[in-house]
RNA sequence: GGAGAGAUGGCAGAGUGGUUGAAUGCGGCGGUCUUGAAAACCGUUAAGGAUGUAAGUCCUUCCGGGGUUCGAAUCCCUGUCUCUCCGCCA
């Protein structure tokens, strides 16, 4: 959620920010509702002050034997007015809140302005030693490899649940588990994160806190009977760990890493990109979440990207980093880098991670604050998160990049102590 | 799933209709004392909002919502959550 005060004081910045994010210009509407709201508050406060004064006097009047009937009658009417005004005020505040909740975050000034993903900017790329985009043998795609080596069974996954629910078998399952464990261990040992294993069904408040709801509601699974949502990313439960809390400044930054399965309905995306692992309803992801002081959040974002990159370099997977343009930024993000890994069979880059700074947008929604030691006042933290990383797309790149001309897979060195095998054949 | 108990400030815990935003204790912060520290003592210590250049003034908030009343932490209804016991269960 954007800060109402900021909108009031910087309407033109917000207006331009919304336009850059391909979002409707609701600034004037917000300002006029806000004005209406403040006028009402003025009126009710006046009446309430009057009522409070009378409430203090009535007992004293009674003690001294004065007739309180006229005061009581007057206060009755004051109270009725307050009730009416409070109803009006409530309606207006609901209206304002509703618009604000549907209004996206605006981009940071360092983000390139652009309409679509076409205008994202590649900030750097990393390729393993001796890497070549052209292979001198016919590369198999991950689906063919999965079938040939009996490590992925998309048909049976479909039988069990439906399309988009992959079944990993034999060494494929082990490799997946190895990858998750390796990534967690790496972040714990080298990057100073603290491990969490969060609930994967969350309530509505949590989904609102991180901004998946209300805008993305259609893409979320929902268990009606219990009012719970299977999480689309561990960002949701992990960020909500500190919902409605005031953190100590000296504890910041707080850095969590956690594994979870992720569930996405991907409504309306059938056909396109839907084969194999490219777009699935359930996948595994190791997620990094940070709670930081506002002035450090953009530095922390850069570090977050490097934390994810380290893993890819250790795995020897070619990747590039994209700085998303304003139009491609998600609802809650102020700045975001995507990390894409190379798929030789698809002959293109696949998004394997997304690292975002939400500034105070999520913190304001989820009411996550810290006490500023200098001012003694609570302030909103900045939240960030990044995949570190999602295994499904990464698995595509690992399988395809590590295949031999005979169609076997050489397990990346760093994973071998987790898999206890070096080759899949 | 059945039965019962409860939800108050950073925490613990009083408070059953009228200066109660809330006793007391702990914790935090500032000070006195001390070579330093501890102890002791004194003081201080909620959040949000409106208004104002500011100092300040005012309003709201004792789990959420509704009601009774001139007035609610306190009474009534309702929702949510937590805890205890029983049942079931990986």
Short mmCIF file of C-alpha atoms (C1' of nucleotides) in Angstrom, two decimals:
data_model
loop_
_atom_site.label_atom_id
_atom_site.label_comp_id
_atom_site.label_asym_id
_atom_site.label_seq_id
_atom_site.Cartn_x
_atom_site.Cartn_y
_atom_site.Cartn_z
CA UNK A 1 0.00 0.00 0.00
CA UNK A 2 1.20 3.48 -0.77
CA UNK A 3 1.44 6.01 2.03
CA UNK A 4 -1.56 8.34 2.04
CA UNK A 5 0.58 11.21 3.26
CA UNK A 6 3.06 10.67 0.45
CA UNK A 7 0.27 10.74 -2.13
CA UNK A 8 -1.15 13.92 -0.63
CA UNK A 9 2.22 15.64 -0.70
CA UNK A 10 3.50 14.26 -4.01
CA UNK A 11 0.49 13.75 -6.25
CA UNK A 12 2.40 14.26 -9.50
CA UNK A 13 5.12 11.78 -8.64
CA UNK A 14 2.50 9.18 -7.83
CA UNK A 15 0.52 9.96 -10.98
CA UNK A 16 3.58 9.50 -13.16
CA UNK A 17 4.56 6.37 -11.24
CA UNK A 18 1.18 4.77 -11.87
CA UNK A 19 1.32 5.63 -15.56
CA UNK A 20 4.80 4.11 -15.83
CA UNK A 21 3.44 0.96 -14.27
CA UNK A 22 0.64 0.76 -16.84
CA UNK A 23 -1.83 1.41 -14.08
CA UNK A 24 -4.90 3.62 -13.94
CA UNK A 25 -4.44 7.15 -12.66
CA UNK A 26 -6.48 7.17 -9.45
CA UNK A 27 -4.65 10.05 -7.83
CA UNK A 28 -7.42 12.64 -8.13
CA UNK A 29 -10.01 10.19 -6.88
CA UNK A 30 -7.83 9.33 -3.89
CA UNK A 31 -7.20 12.97 -3.07
CA UNK A 32 -10.84 13.92 -3.17
CA UNK A 33 -11.91 11.01 -0.97
CA UNK A 34 -9.12 11.86 1.42
CA UNK A 35 -10.32 15.43 1.64
CA UNK A 36 -13.85 14.30 2.33
CA UNK A 37 -12.53 11.98 4.99
CA UNK A 38 -10.61 14.66 6.81
CA UNK A 39 -13.56 17.04 6.79
CA UNK A 40 -15.69 14.37 8.45
CA UNK A 41 -13.06 13.62 11.05
CA UNK A 42 -12.99 17.27 11.97
CA UNK A 43 -16.73 17.27 12.57
CA UNK A 44 -16.91 14.05 14.58
CA UNK A 45 -13.92 14.93 16.71
CA UNK A 46 -15.58 18.14 17.74
CA UNK A 47 -18.74 16.34 18.80
CA UNK A 48 -16.82 13.63 20.59
CA UNK A 49 -14.85 16.20 22.56
CA UNK A 50 -18.13 17.73 23.64
CA UNK A 51 -19.50 14.38 24.72
CA UNK A 52 -16.35 13.56 26.67
CA UNK A 53 -16.58 16.82 28.55
CA UNK A 54 -20.18 16.19 29.48
CA UNK A 55 -19.34 12.65 30.60
CA UNK A 56 -16.83 14.06 33.04
CA UNK A 57 -19.28 16.62 34.38
CA UNK A 58 -22.36 14.46 34.82
CA UNK A 59 -21.09 12.48 37.83
CA UNK A 60 -20.05 15.71 39.53
CA UNK A 61 -23.42 17.30 38.87
CA UNK A 62 -25.11 14.26 40.33
CA UNK A 63 -22.97 14.42 43.44
CA UNK A 64 -23.86 18.04 44.05
CA UNK A 65 -27.53 17.26 43.46
CA UNK A 66 -27.99 19.24 40.25
CA UNK A 67 -30.59 18.29 37.69
CA UNK A 68 -28.86 16.40 34.90
CA UNK A 69 -31.90 15.79 32.71
CA UNK A 70 -31.27 18.66 30.24
CA UNK A 71 -27.64 17.64 29.75
CA UNK A 72 -28.61 14.02 29.26
CA UNK A 73 -31.15 14.99 26.65
CA UNK A 74 -28.64 17.13 24.80
CA UNK A 75 -26.00 14.42 24.88
CA UNK A 76 -28.49 11.93 23.57
CA UNK A 77 -28.81 14.01 20.44
CA UNK A 78 -25.05 14.56 20.21
CA UNK A 79 -24.52 10.81 20.44
CA UNK A 80 -27.00 10.19 17.68
CA UNK A 81 -25.18 12.63 15.45
CA UNK A 82 -21.87 10.95 16.20
CA UNK A 83 -23.33 7.58 15.28
CA UNK A 84 -24.52 8.93 11.94
CA UNK A 85 -21.24 10.66 11.14
CA UNK A 86 -19.24 7.60 12.14
CA UNK A 87 -21.20 5.51 9.68
CA UNK A 88 -20.44 7.98 6.92
CA UNK A 89 -16.80 8.13 7.89
CA UNK A 90 -16.56 4.38 7.91
CA UNK A 91 -17.93 4.17 4.39
CA UNK A 92 -15.45 6.71 3.15
CA UNK A 93 -12.52 5.06 4.82
CA UNK A 94 -13.51 1.69 3.38
CA UNK A 95 -13.69 3.24 -0.05
CA UNK A 96 -10.28 4.84 0.34
CA UNK A 97 -8.75 1.68 1.72
CA UNK A 98 -10.18 -0.34 -1.15
CA UNK A 99 -8.64 1.94 -3.76
CA UNK A 100 -5.30 2.07 -1.97
CA UNK A 101 -5.19 -1.71 -1.69
CA UNK A 102 -5.75 -2.00 -5.42
CA UNK A 103 -3.13 0.61 -6.24
CA UNK A 104 0.30 -0.81 -7.10
CA UNK A 105 3.60 0.28 -5.71
CA UNK A 106 5.45 2.81 -7.85
CA UNK A 107 8.89 2.12 -9.24
CA UNK A 108 12.15 3.43 -7.85
CA UNK A 109 13.87 6.16 -9.84
CA UNK A 110 16.64 3.78 -10.91
CA UNK A 111 14.16 1.58 -12.78
CA UNK A 112 14.02 2.08 -16.57
CA UNK A 113 10.66 3.28 -17.83
CA UNK A 114 9.06 0.85 -20.24
CA UNK A 115 5.76 -0.71 -21.24
CA UNK A 116 6.52 -4.41 -21.64
CA UNK A 117 9.09 -7.12 -20.97
CA UNK A 118 10.72 -6.11 -24.27
CA UNK A 119 12.09 -3.06 -22.52
CA UNK A 120 13.75 -4.88 -19.65
CA UNK A 121 17.47 -4.21 -19.51
CA UNK A 122 20.09 -6.94 -19.33
CA UNK A 123 22.48 -5.81 -16.63
CA UNK A 124 25.00 -8.67 -16.86
CA UNK A 125 25.44 -12.30 -17.79
CA UNK A 126 27.64 -15.13 -16.64
CA UNK A 127 28.70 -18.12 -18.71
CA UNK A 128 30.69 -21.15 -17.53
CA UNK A 129 34.24 -21.58 -18.82
CA UNK A 130 34.22 -23.02 -22.32
CA UNK A 131 30.47 -22.54 -22.62
CA UNK A 132 29.07 -22.38 -26.13
CA UNK A 133 25.53 -21.47 -27.15
CA UNK A 134 25.85 -23.93 -30.05
CA UNK A 135 26.29 -27.59 -29.15
CA UNK A 136 28.01 -29.93 -31.58
CA UNK A 137 25.48 -32.66 -30.87
CA UNK A 138 21.72 -32.78 -30.93
CA UNK A 139 20.58 -31.69 -27.48
CA UNK A 140 17.52 -33.31 -25.94
CA UNK A 141 15.04 -31.19 -24.07
CA UNK A 142 14.26 -31.83 -20.41
CA UNK A 143 11.11 -33.74 -21.22
CA UNK A 144 12.94 -36.15 -23.54
CA UNK A 145 15.75 -36.53 -21.03
CA UNK A 146 13.29 -37.09 -18.20
CA UNK A 147 11.55 -39.82 -20.11
CA UNK A 148 14.69 -41.51 -21.43
CA UNK A 149 16.36 -41.59 -18.03
CA UNK A 150 13.10 -42.33 -16.16
CA UNK A 151 13.58 -39.42 -13.78
CA UNK A 152 10.53 -37.33 -14.68
CA UNK A 153 7.07 -38.71 -15.35
CA UNK A 154 4.74 -35.99 -16.54
CA UNK A 155 2.08 -38.43 -17.77
CA UNK A 156 1.64 -40.08 -14.41
CA UNK A 157 1.75 -36.71 -12.69
CA UNK A 158 -1.20 -35.75 -14.85
CA UNK A 159 -2.99 -38.97 -13.95
CA UNK A 160 -2.54 -38.36 -10.26
CA UNK A 161 -3.48 -34.69 -10.18
CA UNK A 162 -3.80 -33.11 -13.59
CA UNK A 163 -1.40 -31.38 -15.94
CA UNK A 164 1.24 -29.25 -14.33
CA UNK A 165 1.82 -31.53 -11.36
CA UNK A 166 5.18 -33.14 -12.03
CA UNK A 167 6.15 -36.55 -10.69
CA UNK A 168 9.86 -36.97 -10.05
CA UNK A 169 11.09 -40.53 -9.94
CA UNK A 170 14.24 -42.37 -8.94
CA UNK A 171 17.36 -40.26 -9.45
CA UNK A 172 15.21 -37.36 -10.58
CA UNK A 173 13.59 -37.16 -7.16
CA UNK A 174 16.96 -37.47 -5.48
CA UNK A 175 18.44 -34.76 -7.67
CA UNK A 176 15.57 -32.43 -6.82
CA UNK A 177 16.02 -33.05 -3.12
CA UNK A 178 19.77 -32.58 -3.44
CA UNK A 179 19.27 -29.26 -5.14
CA UNK A 180 16.97 -28.00 -2.41
CA UNK A 181 19.32 -29.10 0.35
CA UNK A 182 22.34 -27.70 -1.42
CA UNK A 183 20.74 -24.30 -1.88
CA UNK A 184 19.55 -24.10 1.71
CA UNK A 185 22.93 -25.12 3.07
CA UNK A 186 24.71 -22.65 0.83
CA UNK A 187 22.63 -19.69 1.97
CA UNK A 188 23.00 -20.72 5.60
CA UNK A 189 26.75 -21.21 5.45
CA UNK A 190 27.84 -18.44 3.12
CA UNK A 191 25.18 -15.75 3.18
CA UNK A 192 24.13 -15.50 6.81
CA UNK A 193 20.47 -16.43 6.47
CA UNK A 194 18.45 -18.08 9.18
CA UNK A 195 16.41 -21.10 8.15
CA UNK A 196 12.65 -21.31 8.48
CA UNK A 197 10.14 -23.94 7.44
CA UNK A 198 6.83 -22.11 7.22
CA UNK A 199 3.22 -23.27 6.94
CA UNK A 200 2.21 -23.74 3.31
CA UNK A 201 -1.48 -23.03 3.85
CA UNK A 202 -2.07 -19.45 4.88
CA UNK A 203 -5.02 -17.28 5.79
CA UNK A 204 -6.37 -14.37 3.84
CA UNK A 205 -4.65 -11.75 5.94
CA UNK A 206 -1.28 -13.16 5.08
CA UNK A 207 -2.09 -13.11 1.38
CA UNK A 208 -3.19 -9.49 1.66
CA UNK A 209 -0.08 -8.60 3.61
CA UNK A 210 2.27 -9.46 0.79
CA UNK A 211 -0.05 -8.19 -1.92
CA UNK A 212 -1.11 -11.38 -3.74
CA UNK A 213 -4.65 -10.45 -2.82
CA UNK A 214 -6.79 -8.74 -4.01
CA UNK A 215 -5.18 -8.27 -7.43
CA UNK A 216 -3.95 -11.80 -8.12
CA UNK A 217 -6.77 -13.68 -6.43
CA UNK A 218 -7.66 -15.61 -9.60
CA UNK A 219 -4.21 -17.16 -9.72
CA UNK A 220 -4.38 -18.52 -6.21
CA UNK A 221 -5.69 -21.87 -5.08
CA UNK A 222 -8.22 -21.60 -2.28
CA UNK A 223 -9.54 -24.14 0.17
CA UNK A 224 -13.02 -22.85 0.80
CA UNK A 225 -13.90 -25.14 3.66
CA UNK A 226 -11.17 -23.72 5.85
CA UNK A 227 -10.57 -20.34 4.27
CA UNK A 228 -6.93 -21.18 3.54
CA UNK A 229 -4.73 -20.54 0.54
CA UNK A 230 -1.96 -22.90 -0.61
CA UNK A 231 0.97 -20.53 -0.95
CA UNK A 232 2.16 -19.39 -4.39
CA UNK A 233 5.58 -18.68 -2.86
CA UNK A 234 7.18 -18.93 0.57
CA UNK A 235 7.44 -15.14 0.41
CA UNK A 236 3.90 -15.08 1.81
CA UNK A 237 4.33 -17.02 5.07
CA UNK A 238 7.90 -15.84 5.63
CA UNK A 239 7.17 -12.15 5.19
CA UNK A 240 4.11 -12.55 7.42
CA UNK A 241 6.25 -13.98 10.22
CA UNK A 242 6.58 -10.42 11.48
CA UNK A 243 3.14 -9.10 10.58
CA UNK A 244 1.84 -6.68 13.25
CA UNK A 245 5.17 -6.58 15.01
CA UNK A 246 7.59 -3.85 16.02
CA UNK A 247 11.13 -5.14 15.51
CA UNK A 248 14.28 -3.95 17.27
CA UNK A 249 16.43 -1.79 15.05
CA UNK A 250 19.53 -3.64 16.21
CA UNK A 251 18.10 -6.93 14.93
CA UNK A 252 17.93 -5.61 11.36
CA UNK A 253 18.54 -6.80 8.77
CA UNK A 254 16.64 -10.02 9.46
CA UNK A 255 17.32 -12.58 6.75
CA UNK A 256 15.35 -15.79 6.36
CA UNK A 257 15.72 -18.60 3.90
CA UNK A 258 13.18 -21.37 3.58
CA UNK A 259 12.10 -24.12 1.28
CA UNK A 260 8.49 -24.68 0.30
CA UNK A 261 6.44 -26.17 -2.46
CA UNK A 262 4.58 -23.46 -4.39
CA UNK A 263 1.12 -23.67 -5.89
CA UNK A 264 -0.16 -21.57 -8.75
CA UNK A 265 -3.34 -21.94 -10.76
CA UNK A 266 -1.84 -20.20 -13.79
CA UNK A 267 -5.39 -19.57 -14.97
CA UNK A 268 -5.72 -18.95 -18.67
CA UNK A 269 -2.19 -19.92 -19.59
CA UNK A 270 -2.86 -23.37 -20.99
CA UNK A 271 -1.09 -24.21 -24.21
CA UNK A 272 1.47 -21.49 -24.05
CA UNK A 273 4.67 -22.59 -22.33
CA UNK A 274 2.78 -25.33 -20.56
CA UNK A 275 4.82 -28.37 -21.54
CA UNK A 276 7.04 -30.09 -19.02
CA UNK A 277 8.46 -27.86 -16.34
CA UNK A 278 8.05 -24.55 -18.10
CA UNK A 279 4.80 -23.70 -16.39
CA UNK A 280 3.53 -25.91 -13.61
CA UNK A 281 0.94 -25.73 -10.85
CA UNK A 282 3.27 -27.10 -8.22
CA UNK A 283 6.98 -26.53 -7.94
CA UNK A 284 9.69 -26.29 -5.33
CA UNK A 285 11.44 -23.14 -4.36
CA UNK A 286 13.99 -21.92 -1.87
CA UNK A 287 13.09 -18.39 -0.95
CA UNK A 288 15.10 -15.62 0.68
CA UNK A 289 13.29 -12.87 2.58
CA UNK A 290 14.83 -9.81 4.20
CA UNK A 291 13.52 -7.21 6.61
CA UNK A 292 15.79 -4.17 6.47
CA UNK A 293 16.12 -0.52 7.41
CA UNK A 294 14.75 1.73 4.69
CA UNK A 295 18.02 3.44 3.84
CA UNK A 296 19.71 0.10 3.13
CA UNK A 297 17.09 -1.62 1.03
CA UNK A 298 18.52 -0.96 -2.42
CA UNK A 299 21.97 -2.14 -1.37
CA UNK A 300 20.34 -5.20 0.14
CA UNK A 301 18.61 -5.85 -3.17
CA UNK A 302 21.95 -5.95 -4.99
CA UNK A 303 23.29 -8.38 -2.39
CA UNK A 304 20.20 -10.52 -2.70
CA UNK A 305 20.79 -10.96 -6.42
CA UNK A 306 24.42 -11.93 -5.78
CA UNK A 307 23.27 -14.50 -3.21
CA UNK A 308 21.19 -16.19 -5.90
CA UNK A 309 23.91 -15.86 -8.51
CA UNK A 310 26.47 -17.59 -6.29
CA UNK A 311 24.38 -20.73 -6.45
CA UNK A 312 24.19 -20.68 -10.22
CA UNK A 313 27.91 -20.15 -10.59
CA UNK A 314 28.60 -23.04 -8.23
CA UNK A 315 26.25 -25.18 -10.31
CA UNK A 316 27.94 -23.96 -13.48
CA UNK A 317 24.68 -22.87 -15.04
CA UNK A 318 24.73 -20.02 -17.61
CA UNK A 319 22.49 -17.12 -16.64
CA UNK A 320 21.77 -13.48 -17.21
CA UNK A 321 20.36 -10.74 -14.99
CA UNK A 322 17.54 -8.53 -16.19
CA UNK A 323 16.54 -5.27 -14.61
CA UNK A 324 12.80 -5.13 -15.10
CA UNK A 325 11.31 -1.99 -16.60
CA UNK A 326 8.46 -0.16 -14.87
CA UNK A 327 5.77 -1.82 -16.99
CA UNK A 328 6.95 -5.35 -16.19
CA UNK A 329 7.27 -4.87 -12.44
CA UNK A 330 4.91 -6.80 -10.22
CA UNK A 331 2.13 -5.12 -8.23
CA UNK A 332 4.09 -4.75 -4.99
CA UNK A 333 7.63 -4.23 -6.28
CA UNK A 334 9.59 -0.98 -6.48
CA UNK A 335 12.53 -2.60 -8.22
CA UNK A 336 13.16 -6.10 -9.43
CA UNK A 337 15.86 -8.19 -11.06
CA UNK A 338 15.00 -11.42 -12.83
CA UNK A 339 17.61 -14.11 -13.16
CA UNK A 340 17.23 -16.24 -16.26
CA UNK A 341 19.06 -19.49 -16.90
CA UNK A 342 19.88 -20.79 -20.35
CA UNK A 343 17.96 -23.63 -21.94
CA UNK A 344 19.87 -25.06 -24.91
CA UNK A 345 16.91 -27.12 -26.07
CA UNK A 346 14.49 -24.20 -25.97
CA UNK A 347 17.28 -22.01 -27.23
CA UNK A 348 16.25 -19.24 -24.86
CA UNK A 349 16.51 -17.91 -21.34
CA UNK A 350 14.13 -19.12 -18.62
CA UNK A 351 13.23 -17.15 -15.51
CA UNK A 352 14.57 -18.98 -12.48
CA UNK A 353 14.55 -16.22 -9.91
CA UNK A 354 13.04 -12.88 -9.21
CA UNK A 355 14.59 -10.58 -6.62
CA UNK A 356 12.52 -7.61 -5.52
CA UNK A 357 12.59 -4.67 -3.19
CA UNK A 358 9.09 -3.77 -2.05
CA UNK A 359 10.24 -0.83 0.04
CA UNK A 360 7.53 -0.18 2.66
CA UNK A 361 4.68 -1.35 0.40
CA UNK A 362 4.27 -4.78 2.00
CA UNK A 363 5.32 -3.56 5.43
CA UNK A 364 2.54 -0.98 5.39
CA UNK A 365 -0.04 -3.61 4.39
CA UNK A 366 1.24 -6.15 6.87
CA UNK A 367 2.08 -3.58 9.56
CA UNK A 368 5.71 -4.59 10.02
CA UNK A 369 7.70 -1.92 11.79
CA UNK A 370 10.92 -1.34 13.68
CA UNK A 371 11.66 1.13 16.42
CA UNK A 372 14.01 3.80 15.19
CA UNK A 373 16.55 4.17 17.98
CA UNK A 374 17.26 7.80 17.22
CA UNK A 375 13.65 8.99 17.13
CA UNK A 376 12.19 6.24 19.40
CA UNK A 377 9.33 6.05 16.92
CA UNK A 378 8.18 2.98 15.03
CA UNK A 379 8.76 3.10 11.27
CA UNK A 380 7.91 0.67 8.53
CA UNK A 381 10.70 -1.68 7.53
CA UNK A 382 11.51 -2.40 3.92
CA UNK A 383 10.95 -5.96 2.78
CA UNK A 384 12.72 -7.81 0.00
CA UNK A 385 12.59 -11.28 -1.34
CA UNK A 386 14.20 -13.39 -3.99
CA UNK A 387 14.06 -16.93 -5.19
CA UNK A 388 17.21 -18.68 -4.34
CA UNK A 389 16.08 -20.42 -6.50
CA UNK A 390 13.04 -22.08 -8.08
CA UNK A 391 13.94 -25.66 -8.89
CA UNK A 392 11.69 -26.41 -11.84
CA UNK A 393 13.14 -23.96 -14.35
CA UNK A 394 16.58 -24.48 -12.89
CA UNK A 395 16.16 -28.22 -13.34
CA UNK A 396 15.49 -27.66 -17.02
CA UNK A 397 18.77 -25.80 -17.36
CA UNK A 398 20.74 -28.28 -15.29
CA UNK A 399 19.47 -31.32 -17.16
CA UNK A 400 19.92 -29.77 -20.57
CA UNK A 401 23.30 -28.17 -19.90
CA UNK A 402 24.75 -31.20 -18.15
CA UNK A 403 23.75 -33.76 -20.76
CA UNK A 404 26.37 -35.71 -22.66
CA UNK A 405 26.11 -36.52 -26.38
CA UNK A 406 24.82 -39.96 -25.28
CA UNK A 407 21.97 -38.35 -23.37
CA UNK A 408 23.32 -38.98 -19.88
CA UNK A 409 23.44 -36.37 -17.14
CA UNK A 410 26.62 -35.47 -15.31
CA UNK A 411 25.53 -34.29 -11.87
CA UNK A 412 27.08 -30.91 -11.02
CA UNK A 413 30.05 -31.40 -8.73
CA UNK A 414 28.59 -29.49 -5.79
CA UNK A 415 25.46 -31.66 -5.77
CA UNK A 416 27.26 -34.98 -5.81
CA UNK A 417 27.76 -35.23 -2.09
CA UNK A 418 24.00 -34.75 -1.74
CA UNK A 419 22.95 -37.17 -4.49
CA UNK A 420 25.60 -39.80 -3.77
CA UNK A 421 25.79 -40.47 -7.50
CA UNK A 422 27.70 -38.63 -10.22
CA UNK A 423 25.84 -39.60 -13.30
CA UNK A 424 22.30 -40.32 -14.37
CA UNK A 425 22.09 -42.87 -17.15
"C1'" G B 1 -15.61 -33.98 16.61
"C1'" G B 2 -17.53 -33.30 22.27
"C1'" A B 3 -16.99 -30.36 27.07
"C1'" G B 4 -14.99 -26.21 29.59
"C1'" A B 5 -11.85 -21.68 30.30
"C1'" G B 6 -9.91 -17.36 28.36
"C1'" A B 7 -8.30 -12.91 25.02
"C1'" U B 8 -6.15 -5.98 28.77
"C1'" G B 9 0.14 -1.86 27.25
"C1'" G B 10 7.12 -4.83 25.11
"C1'" C B 11 5.93 -8.97 28.80
"C1'" A B 12 3.36 -10.65 33.36
"C1'" G B 13 -1.07 -9.28 35.61
"C1'" A B 14 -5.22 -6.01 38.31
"C1'" G B 15 -9.52 -3.89 37.05
"C1'" U B 16 -17.44 -5.40 36.48
"C1'" G B 17 -20.98 1.20 34.22
"C1'" G B 18 -18.52 7.80 35.27
"C1'" U B 19 -11.26 11.93 34.78
"C1'" U B 20 -9.22 4.12 33.74
"C1'" G B 21 -5.11 5.23 28.42
"C1'" A B 22 -5.75 1.82 32.22
"C1'" A B 23 -3.12 -0.15 39.29
"C1'" U B 24 1.14 -3.20 40.40
"C1'" G B 25 5.49 -5.96 38.92
"C1'" C B 26 9.22 -7.01 35.18
"C1'" G B 27 11.65 -5.08 31.06
"C1'" G B 28 13.36 -0.39 28.34
"C1'" C B 29 15.20 4.70 28.68
"C1'" G B 30 17.20 9.03 31.64
"C1'" G B 31 19.27 10.52 36.31
"C1'" U B 32 21.36 10.28 41.62
"C1'" C B 33 25.01 7.36 44.13
"C1'" U B 34 29.93 4.62 42.59
"C1'" U B 35 36.91 4.62 40.54
"C1'" G B 36 33.72 1.37 37.28
"C1'" A B 37 29.70 -1.99 37.59
"C1'" A B 38 25.81 -4.07 40.49
"C1'" A B 39 22.27 -2.90 44.16
"C1'" A B 40 19.23 1.00 45.97
"C1'" C B 41 16.54 5.41 45.04
"C1'" C B 42 14.09 9.23 41.74
"C1'" G B 43 11.96 10.19 37.13
"C1'" U B 44 10.26 8.44 32.49
"C1'" U B 45 8.30 4.75 29.04
"C1'" A B 46 1.70 2.75 23.82
"C1'" A B 47 -0.03 3.18 18.92
"C1'" G B 48 -2.89 5.48 15.14
"C1'" G B 49 -5.36 9.80 13.37
"C1'" A B 50 -7.06 15.25 12.78
"C1'" U B 51 -5.26 20.20 13.25
"C1'" G B 52 -0.96 23.50 13.55
"C1'" U B 53 5.39 26.44 10.97
"C1'" A B 54 5.92 24.80 15.93
"C1'" A B 55 4.80 24.28 21.06
"C1'" G B 56 0.40 22.26 21.66
"C1'" U B 57 -4.83 20.95 21.39
"C1'" C B 58 -8.34 17.27 20.20
"C1'" C B 59 -10.14 12.28 18.72
"C1'" U B 60 -9.76 6.88 18.54
"C1'" U B 61 -7.92 2.27 20.46
"C1'" C B 62 -8.36 -2.87 26.60
"C1'" C B 63 -9.18 -9.60 20.21
"C1'" G B 64 -12.98 -8.21 15.67
"C1'" G B 65 -18.20 -6.75 14.66
"C1'" G B 66 -23.07 -5.30 16.50
"C1'" G B 67 -26.23 -3.65 20.67
"C1'" U B 68 -27.88 -1.29 25.64
"C1'" U B 69 -26.62 3.71 27.90
"C1'" C B 70 -25.98 10.66 28.45
"C1'" G B 71 -21.47 7.57 29.35
"C1'" A B 72 -18.65 0.70 28.28
"C1'" A B 73 -12.20 -2.51 29.33
"C1'" U B 74 -16.53 -3.30 32.54
"C1'" C B 75 -23.49 -5.33 30.71
"C1'" C B 76 -25.92 -8.17 26.23
"C1'" C B 77 -25.46 -10.64 21.26
"C1'" U B 78 -22.09 -12.44 17.59
"C1'" G B 79 -17.48 -13.78 15.08
"C1'" U B 80 -12.38 -15.14 15.39
"C1'" C B 81 -8.39 -17.03 17.90
"C1'" U B 82 -5.84 -19.38 22.08
"C1'" C B 83 -5.60 -22.82 26.15
"C1'" U B 84 -7.25 -27.36 29.10
"C1'" C B 85 -9.71 -32.19 29.18
"C1'" C B 86 -11.93 -36.27 26.19
"C1'" G B 87 -12.16 -38.71 21.29
"C1'" C B 88 -9.59 -39.52 16.60
"C1'" C B 89 -4.87 -39.49 14.22
"C1'" A B 90 0.87 -39.00 10.89
#
